[in-house]
Amino acid sequence: MTAFYLRWGVVLVIAMIIVGMTVRDYEQHLASVSPAQILDDPPHGDVRVQGLVKAGTLQGNLEEGFATFALGGDQATLSVEYKGLPPENLRELKLLIVVGQWDPASQVFRARELALLTHYGFVVSAYLVGLLPLLLVLFFMGRKVSLLFEEIKQSKLYQSE
Amino acid sequence: MNKTMINRVIRKIQRYKGWFGGAAALCMMAGLYVGLLASPPDYYQGEVARIMYVHVPLAHTSLLAYTVLFGGSIWYLWKRDPLVDNMCHAAAGLTALFTLLALLTGMIWGKPTWNAWWTWDARLTSFIVLLLITIGYLMLRTFIDDPEREARYAAVLAIVGFVDLPIVHFSVEWWRTLHQPQSISMRGVSISSGLLIPLMLMSVGMSLLFSYMLMVRTQMLYLVNLLDAKKGRLLSQFHLSKAES
Amino acid sequence: MGRKKIGILVSVLIVGGALGYLALGNFGENLVYFFTPTEVKAFSSDYYQKKVRVGGMVVKDSVHALTEKTGLTFELTDGESTIPVAFEGIPPDLFKEGQGAVVEGYWTHGHQFQSHMIMAKHSEDYMPMELKRAGVELPKKDFMKSLQQ
């Protein structure tokens, strides 16, 4: 039985390492803030802001990779100026993430990249829902089989044939 | 102690199953790493497309598991080997598990992409029918006392239920559905290599995991049956000796 | 013994019922998951104001966000016919011009489709943004054909 638990321990440790790396990767590269947080506490350097492209505010020339729009959150709205590659996913009434820097002097967010929502909660729950039950079922089945083999070994069922 | 009372195949499985479990763990660990960390997001769905690497392998393994159940049922009716029946019973339990998980992960993928947790299109409906068939199969087995009759009836039911499999597979080609068509089909492969590698790793890993789980579950059902049978005989011998003394 | 027999019957009924539902209820020709714009245009007046689903491709440059209320108007096509859609609410993330959508709502006497619910019907190709920008096209099913099944 010790070998059995040992093998499962190794699997668990490796799984934890991958989960840890994923969480760290998300926090470093993908986590985003709301427009209100930008206004309350103006950040330095690159940030990712998530909001809704407000209806009737999108202007510019998308084919040339230039656009201005208002990005709304629950409490506050940012004016965004985008310059970069022609955006694939920009339209009004769309939730998205703008990547760039906040310019406090002109009160404009200068975005150089637009990204889709990460939906990380959905991704993580799909992996947990999809894999955890498999591991649990496998663990209890494996344990049962080991116990059954032990029971057969120890019992005198086969000696007095 | 006379271990040779245990079926030769079950002892073989005990010896070699670890290789399958180990290979499954390796493939899936690599798949998880590449899928979650070392592959690009999709151009249209973004990060959420990563759910594909767990949902699609679960779904195809469900079909694989039922195919094993179907093949095993024919084999059983032909040879009447109780061990084959144990394997069918194990495959059915695993089909139910994998089908349920494929449905759940599909729902979690559907909400952020389609904007619906569930919809009654041909793919989703035929897939939930697969779950119902397997549940019906497992229920049937609990209601029949005679093991031989149980195995026979169950095998017939499994063979009848197999008609759902081509329907699941071709539903997206035959009918109007919300679900997208097959990404890997006669048309070619519609997934670029960066996203195909984690999908393949997880798919191969999931198939290996299924074969490993099938071995363990078959062993489990066989050993439980064996112990029951032997205990039954021992009990009667015990009664016999009591009666004699 | 009686309870066992009932159990067997119920199990068989579950399997038979599920398969029967597939064969008769859902996939008979009398019931389709969504209509195409061509079929909607040919609707007899019985279908007006009746809740239906319509599937098609969102026409390029046809999406306009409303400013007076949250919503938008766009056109949906199956390659043959095009219908105007008025939608109230926030459309899903993957709703996009040139991509598939299934809208739920009703066809009005004014020959406009009114909807409160859009579902995005995405295609089966997957690739990183860099490849898409480079103009890579992976083999996939003709979207308009998938509407005609």
Coordinates of N, CA, C and O in Angstrom, one line a residue, chain B residues 40-45 52 109 113-116 119-122 125-126 129 132-133 136 139-140 142-145 157 160 163-164 167 172-183 187-192 195, chain C residues 3-4 7-8 10-12 14-15 18-19 21-22 26-27 32-36 39 53 92-96 99 102 117-129 131-132 138-141 146-149:
Chain B
P40 N -0.3 29.2 -27.7 CA -0.9 30.5 -27.8 C -2.4 30.4 -27.7 O -3.0 29.4 -27.9
P41 N -3.0 31.6 -27.3 CA -4.5 31.6 -27.3 C -5.0 31.6 -28.8 O -4.3 31.9 -29.7
D42 N -6.3 31.3 -28.9 CA -6.9 31.2 -30.2 C -7.2 32.6 -30.7 O -7.5 33.5 -29.9
Y43 N -7.2 32.8 -32.0 CA -7.4 34.2 -32.6 C -8.8 34.7 -32.4 O -9.1 35.8 -32.2
Y44 N -9.8 33.7 -32.3 CA -11.2 34.1 -32.2 C -11.7 34.0 -30.8 O -12.5 34.9 -30.3
Q45 N -11.4 32.9 -30.1 CA -11.9 32.7 -28.8 C -11.0 33.2 -27.6 O -11.5 33.3 -26.5
M52 N -10.8 23.5 -24.8 CA -10.8 22.4 -25.8 C -9.9 21.2 -25.4 O -10.3 20.1 -25.6
W109 N -17.7 25.5 -21.4 CA -17.1 26.1 -22.6 C -18.2 26.9 -23.3 O -18.0 28.0 -23.9
T113 N -18.5 31.2 -24.8 CA -18.4 31.3 -26.3 C -19.7 31.4 -27.0 O -19.9 32.3 -27.7
W114 N -20.6 30.5 -26.8 CA -21.9 30.5 -27.4 C -22.9 31.5 -26.8 O -23.8 32.0 -27.4
N115 N -22.7 31.7 -25.5 CA -23.6 32.5 -24.7 C -24.8 31.6 -24.2 O -25.9 32.1 -24.0
A116 N -24.5 30.3 -24.1 CA -25.6 29.4 -23.6 C -24.9 28.3 -22.9 O -24.0 27.7 -23.4
T119 N -28.2 23.9 -24.9 CA -29.2 24.1 -26.0 C -29.5 22.8 -26.6 O -28.6 21.9 -26.6
W120 N -30.7 22.6 -27.0 CA -31.1 21.2 -27.5 C -30.8 21.1 -29.0 O -31.7 20.8 -29.8
D121 N -29.5 21.2 -29.4 CA -29.2 20.9 -30.8 C -28.9 19.5 -30.9 O -28.8 18.7 -29.9
A122 N -28.6 19.0 -32.2 CA -28.5 17.6 -32.4 C -27.3 17.0 -31.7 O -27.4 15.9 -31.1
T125 N -28.0 16.9 -27.8 CA -29.1 16.0 -27.5 C -28.6 14.5 -27.6 O -28.8 13.7 -26.8
S126 N -28.0 14.2 -28.8 CA -27.5 12.8 -29.0 C -26.5 12.4 -27.9 O -26.4 11.3 -27.6
V129 N -28.2 11.6 -24.7 CA -28.8 10.3 -24.9 C -27.8 9.2 -24.6 O -28.1 8.2 -24.0
L132 N -27.8 8.7 -21.0 CA -29.0 8.0 -20.6 C -28.9 6.5 -20.9 O -29.3 5.7 -20.0
I133 N -28.4 6.2 -22.1 CA -28.3 4.8 -22.4 C -27.4 4.0 -21.4 O -27.7 2.9 -20.9
G136 N -29.1 3.7 -18.1 CA -30.1 2.6 -18.3 C -29.4 1.2 -18.2 O -29.9 0.3 -17.5
M139 N -28.4 0.5 -14.6 CA -29.5 0.3 -13.8 C -30.0 -1.2 -14.0 O -30.3 -1.9 -13.1
L140 N -30.1 -1.5 -15.3 CA -30.6 -2.9 -15.6 C -29.8 -3.9 -14.9 O -30.4 -4.9 -14.4
T142 N -28.4 -3.9 -12.1 CA -28.7 -4.0 -10.6 C -29.9 -4.7 -10.3 O -30.1 -5.2 -9.2
F143 N -30.8 -4.9 -11.3 CA -32.1 -5.5 -11.1 C -32.2 -6.9 -11.4 O -33.3 -7.5 -11.2
I144 N -31.2 -7.5 -12.0 CA -31.2 -8.9 -12.3 C -30.3 -9.7 -11.4 O -29.2 -9.4 -11.2
D145 N -30.9 -10.8 -10.8 CA -30.2 -11.5 -9.8 C -29.2 -12.5 -10.4 O -28.1 -12.6 -9.9
L157 N -28.6 -5.0 -24.6 CA -29.0 -3.6 -24.4 C -27.8 -2.7 -25.0 O -28.0 -1.7 -25.7
V160 N -27.8 -2.7 -28.8 CA -28.9 -1.8 -29.3 C -28.5 -0.3 -29.2 O -28.6 0.5 -30.1
V163 N -26.4 2.3 -31.7 CA -26.8 3.2 -32.8 C -26.6 4.6 -32.6 O -26.6 5.5 -33.5
D164 N -26.5 5.0 -31.3 CA -26.4 6.4 -31.0 C -25.0 7.0 -31.3 O -24.8 8.2 -31.6
I167 N -24.7 8.6 -34.6 CA -25.5 9.8 -34.6 C -24.7 11.0 -33.9 O -24.7 12.1 -34.3
V172 N -23.2 16.8 -36.3 CA -22.8 18.1 -36.7 C -22.6 18.2 -38.2 O -22.4 19.3 -38.8
E173 N -22.6 17.1 -38.9 CA -22.5 17.1 -40.3 C -23.8 16.9 -41.0 O -24.1 17.4 -42.1
W174 N -24.7 16.3 -40.3 CA -26.0 15.9 -40.9 C -27.1 17.0 -40.6 O -28.0 17.2 -41.4
W175 N -27.0 17.7 -39.4 CA -28.1 18.6 -39.1 C -27.6 20.0 -38.8 O -26.4 20.2 -38.6
R176 N -28.5 20.9 -38.7 CA -28.2 22.3 -38.3 C -27.9 22.3 -36.8 O -28.8 21.9 -36.0
T177 N -26.8 22.7 -36.4 CA -26.5 22.7 -34.9 C -25.8 24.0 -34.5 O -25.3 24.7 -35.4
L178 N -25.8 24.2 -33.2 CA -25.0 25.3 -32.7 C -23.6 24.9 -32.6 O -22.6 25.7 -32.8
H179 N -23.4 23.6 -32.2 CA -22.0 23.1 -32.1 C -21.3 23.1 -33.4 O -21.9 22.8 -34.5
Q180 N -20.0 23.4 -33.4 CA -19.3 23.5 -34.6 C -19.0 22.1 -35.2 O -19.1 21.2 -34.5
P181 N -18.7 22.1 -36.5 CA -18.4 20.8 -37.1 C -17.1 20.2 -36.6 O -16.4 20.8 -35.8
Q182 N -16.8 18.9 -37.0 CA -15.6 18.3 -36.5 C -14.4 19.1 -37.0 O -14.3 19.5 -38.2
S183 N -13.4 19.3 -36.1 CA -12.2 20.0 -36.5 C -11.2 19.1 -37.3 O -10.4 19.5 -38.0
R187 N -12.1 16.7 -44.4 CA -11.7 18.0 -45.0 C -10.3 18.3 -44.7 O -9.6 19.1 -45.3
G188 N -9.8 17.8 -43.6 CA -8.4 18.0 -43.2 C -8.4 18.4 -41.7 O -9.4 18.2 -41.0
V189 N -7.3 19.0 -41.3 CA -7.2 19.4 -39.9 C -7.3 20.9 -39.8 O -6.6 21.6 -40.4
S190 N -8.3 21.3 -39.0 CA -8.6 22.8 -38.9 C -8.0 23.4 -37.7 O -8.5 24.4 -37.2
I191 N -6.9 22.8 -37.1 CA -6.3 23.3 -36.0 C -4.8 23.5 -36.3 O -4.2 22.5 -36.7
S192 N -4.3 24.7 -36.0 CA -2.9 24.9 -36.4 C -2.0 24.2 -35.3 O -2.4 23.9 -34.2
L195 N -1.7 24.7 -31.5 CA -2.9 24.3 -30.6 C -3.2 22.8 -30.8 O -3.8 22.3 -29.9
Chain C
R3 N -40.8 -5.9 -7.8 CA -40.0 -4.7 -7.9 C -38.8 -4.8 -8.8 O -38.5 -3.9 -9.6
K4 N -38.2 -6.0 -8.9 CA -37.1 -6.2 -9.8 C -37.6 -6.1 -11.2 O -37.0 -5.5 -12.1
G7 N -38.0 -2.6 -12.1 CA -36.7 -2.0 -12.3 C -36.2 -2.3 -13.7 O -35.7 -1.4 -14.4
I8 N -36.3 -3.6 -14.1 CA -35.8 -4.0 -15.5 C -36.5 -3.2 -16.5 O -36.0 -2.6 -17.5
V10 N -38.1 -0.3 -16.3 CA -37.7 1.1 -16.3 C -36.4 1.3 -17.0 O -36.2 2.2 -17.8
S11 N -35.4 0.5 -16.7 CA -34.1 0.6 -17.3 C -34.2 0.5 -18.8 O -33.6 1.3 -19.6
V12 N -35.0 -0.5 -19.3 CA -35.1 -0.7 -20.7 C -35.9 0.5 -21.3 O -35.5 1.0 -22.4
I14 N -35.8 3.6 -20.3 CA -34.9 4.8 -20.4 C -34.1 4.7 -21.7 O -34.1 5.7 -22.4
V15 N -33.5 3.5 -21.9 CA -32.7 3.4 -23.1 C -33.6 3.5 -24.4 O -33.3 4.3 -25.3
A18 N -35.0 7.1 -24.8 CA -33.9 8.1 -25.3 C -33.7 7.9 -26.8 O -33.6 8.8 -27.5
L19 N -33.6 6.6 -27.2 CA -33.4 6.3 -28.6 C -34.6 6.7 -29.4 O -34.4 7.3 -30.5
Y21 N -36.7 9.0 -28.7 CA -36.8 10.5 -28.8 C -35.9 11.0 -29.9 O -36.2 11.9 -30.7
L22 N -34.7 10.4 -30.0 CA -33.8 10.7 -31.1 C -34.4 10.5 -32.5 O -34.3 11.3 -33.4
N26 N -36.8 14.5 -32.0 CA -35.9 15.6 -32.3 C -35.4 15.8 -33.7 O -35.3 16.9 -34.2
F27 N -35.2 14.7 -34.4 CA -34.5 14.8 -35.7 C -35.4 14.4 -36.8 O -35.0 14.2 -37.9
V32 N -36.5 21.5 -36.7 CA -35.2 21.9 -37.0 C -34.7 22.8 -35.9 O -35.5 23.5 -35.3
Y33 N -33.4 22.8 -35.6 CA -32.8 23.6 -34.6 C -32.9 25.1 -34.8 O -33.3 25.9 -34.0
F34 N -32.7 25.5 -36.1 CA -32.9 26.9 -36.4 C -33.4 27.0 -37.9 O -33.1 26.1 -38.7
F35 N -34.0 28.1 -38.2 CA -34.4 28.4 -39.6 C -33.3 29.2 -40.3 O -32.5 29.8 -39.6
T36 N -33.3 29.2 -41.6 CA -32.4 30.1 -42.3 C -33.1 31.3 -42.7 O -34.4 31.3 -42.8
E39 N -35.8 30.8 -45.3 CA -37.0 30.2 -44.8 C -37.8 31.2 -44.0 O -39.1 31.2 -44.1
R53 N -35.9 30.3 -33.7 CA -34.4 30.6 -33.8 C -34.1 30.7 -35.3 O -34.6 30.0 -36.1
P92 N -23.1 38.6 -27.2 CA -22.0 37.8 -26.6 C -20.6 38.2 -27.2 O -20.5 38.8 -28.2
D93 N -19.6 37.9 -26.4 CA -18.2 38.2 -26.8 C -17.9 37.8 -28.2 O -17.2 38.6 -28.9
L94 N -18.3 36.6 -28.6 CA -17.8 36.1 -29.9 C -18.7 36.6 -31.1 O -18.6 36.1 -32.2
F95 N -19.7 37.4 -30.8 CA -20.6 37.9 -31.8 C -19.7 38.9 -32.7 O -19.1 39.8 -32.2
K96 N -19.7 38.6 -34.0 CA -18.7 39.3 -34.8 C -19.2 39.3 -36.3 O -19.8 38.3 -36.7
Q99 N -19.0 36.2 -38.9 CA -19.1 35.0 -38.2 C -20.5 34.5 -38.0 O -21.4 35.3 -38.3
V102 N -26.7 32.5 -34.0 CA -28.1 32.0 -34.0 C -28.9 32.9 -33.1 O -28.5 33.1 -31.9
M117 N -31.9 37.5 -27.6 CA -30.9 36.4 -27.2 C -30.1 36.1 -28.5 O -30.7 35.7 -29.5
I118 N -28.8 36.3 -28.4 CA -27.9 35.9 -29.5 C -27.0 34.8 -29.0 O -26.4 34.9 -27.9
M119 N -26.8 33.8 -29.8 CA -25.8 32.8 -29.5 C -24.8 32.8 -30.6 O -25.2 32.9 -31.8
A120 N -23.5 32.8 -30.3 CA -22.5 32.9 -31.3 C -22.2 31.5 -31.8 O -22.1 30.5 -31.0
K121 N -22.2 31.3 -33.1 CA -21.9 30.0 -33.7 C -20.5 30.1 -34.3 O -20.3 30.6 -35.4
H122 N -19.5 29.6 -33.5 CA -18.2 29.7 -34.0 C -17.8 28.6 -34.9 O -18.4 27.5 -34.9
S123 N -16.7 28.8 -35.7 CA -16.3 27.8 -36.7 C -15.4 26.8 -36.0 O -15.0 27.0 -34.8
E124 N -14.9 25.8 -36.7 CA -14.2 24.7 -36.1 C -12.7 24.9 -36.3 O -11.9 24.0 -36.0
D125 N -12.2 26.1 -36.8 CA -10.8 26.3 -37.0 C -10.2 27.0 -35.8 O -10.8 27.9 -35.2
Y126 N -9.0 26.6 -35.4 CA -8.3 27.2 -34.3 C -6.9 27.5 -34.7 O -6.2 26.7 -35.2
M127 N -6.4 28.7 -34.4 CA -5.0 29.1 -34.7 C -4.7 30.3 -33.9 O -5.6 31.1 -33.5
P128 N -3.4 30.6 -33.7 CA -3.0 31.8 -33.0 C -3.2 33.1 -33.8 O -3.3 33.0 -35.1
M129 N -3.3 34.2 -33.2 CA -3.6 35.5 -33.9 C -2.5 35.8 -35.0 O -2.9 36.3 -36.0
L131 N -0.9 33.8 -37.0 CA -1.2 33.1 -38.2 C -2.4 33.7 -38.9 O -2.4 33.9 -40.1
K132 N -3.4 34.1 -38.1 CA -4.6 34.7 -38.7 C -4.3 36.0 -39.4 O -4.7 36.2 -40.5
L138 N -7.3 27.7 -42.6 CA -7.2 26.3 -42.4 C -8.5 25.7 -43.1 O -9.5 26.3 -43.3
P139 N -8.4 24.4 -43.5 CA -9.5 23.8 -44.2 C -10.7 23.7 -43.2 O -10.5 23.3 -42.0
K140 N -11.9 24.2 -43.6 CA -13.1 24.0 -42.8 C -14.3 24.0 -43.6 O -14.3 24.3 -44.8
K141 N -15.4 23.6 -43.0 CA -16.6 23.4 -43.7 C -17.2 24.8 -44.1 O -17.1 25.8 -43.4
S146 N -23.3 24.5 -44.1 CA -23.7 24.0 -42.8 C -25.1 24.5 -42.4 O -25.8 24.0 -41.5
L147 N -25.5 25.6 -43.0 CA -26.9 26.2 -42.7 C -27.9 25.4 -43.4 O -29.1 25.4 -43.0
Q148 N -27.6 24.8 -44.6 CA -28.6 24.2 -45.4 C -28.9 22.8 -45.1 O -29.8 22.2 -45.6
Q149 N -28.1 22.1 -44.1 CA -28.3 20.7 -43.8 C -29.8 20.4 -43.5 O -30.4 21.2 -42.8

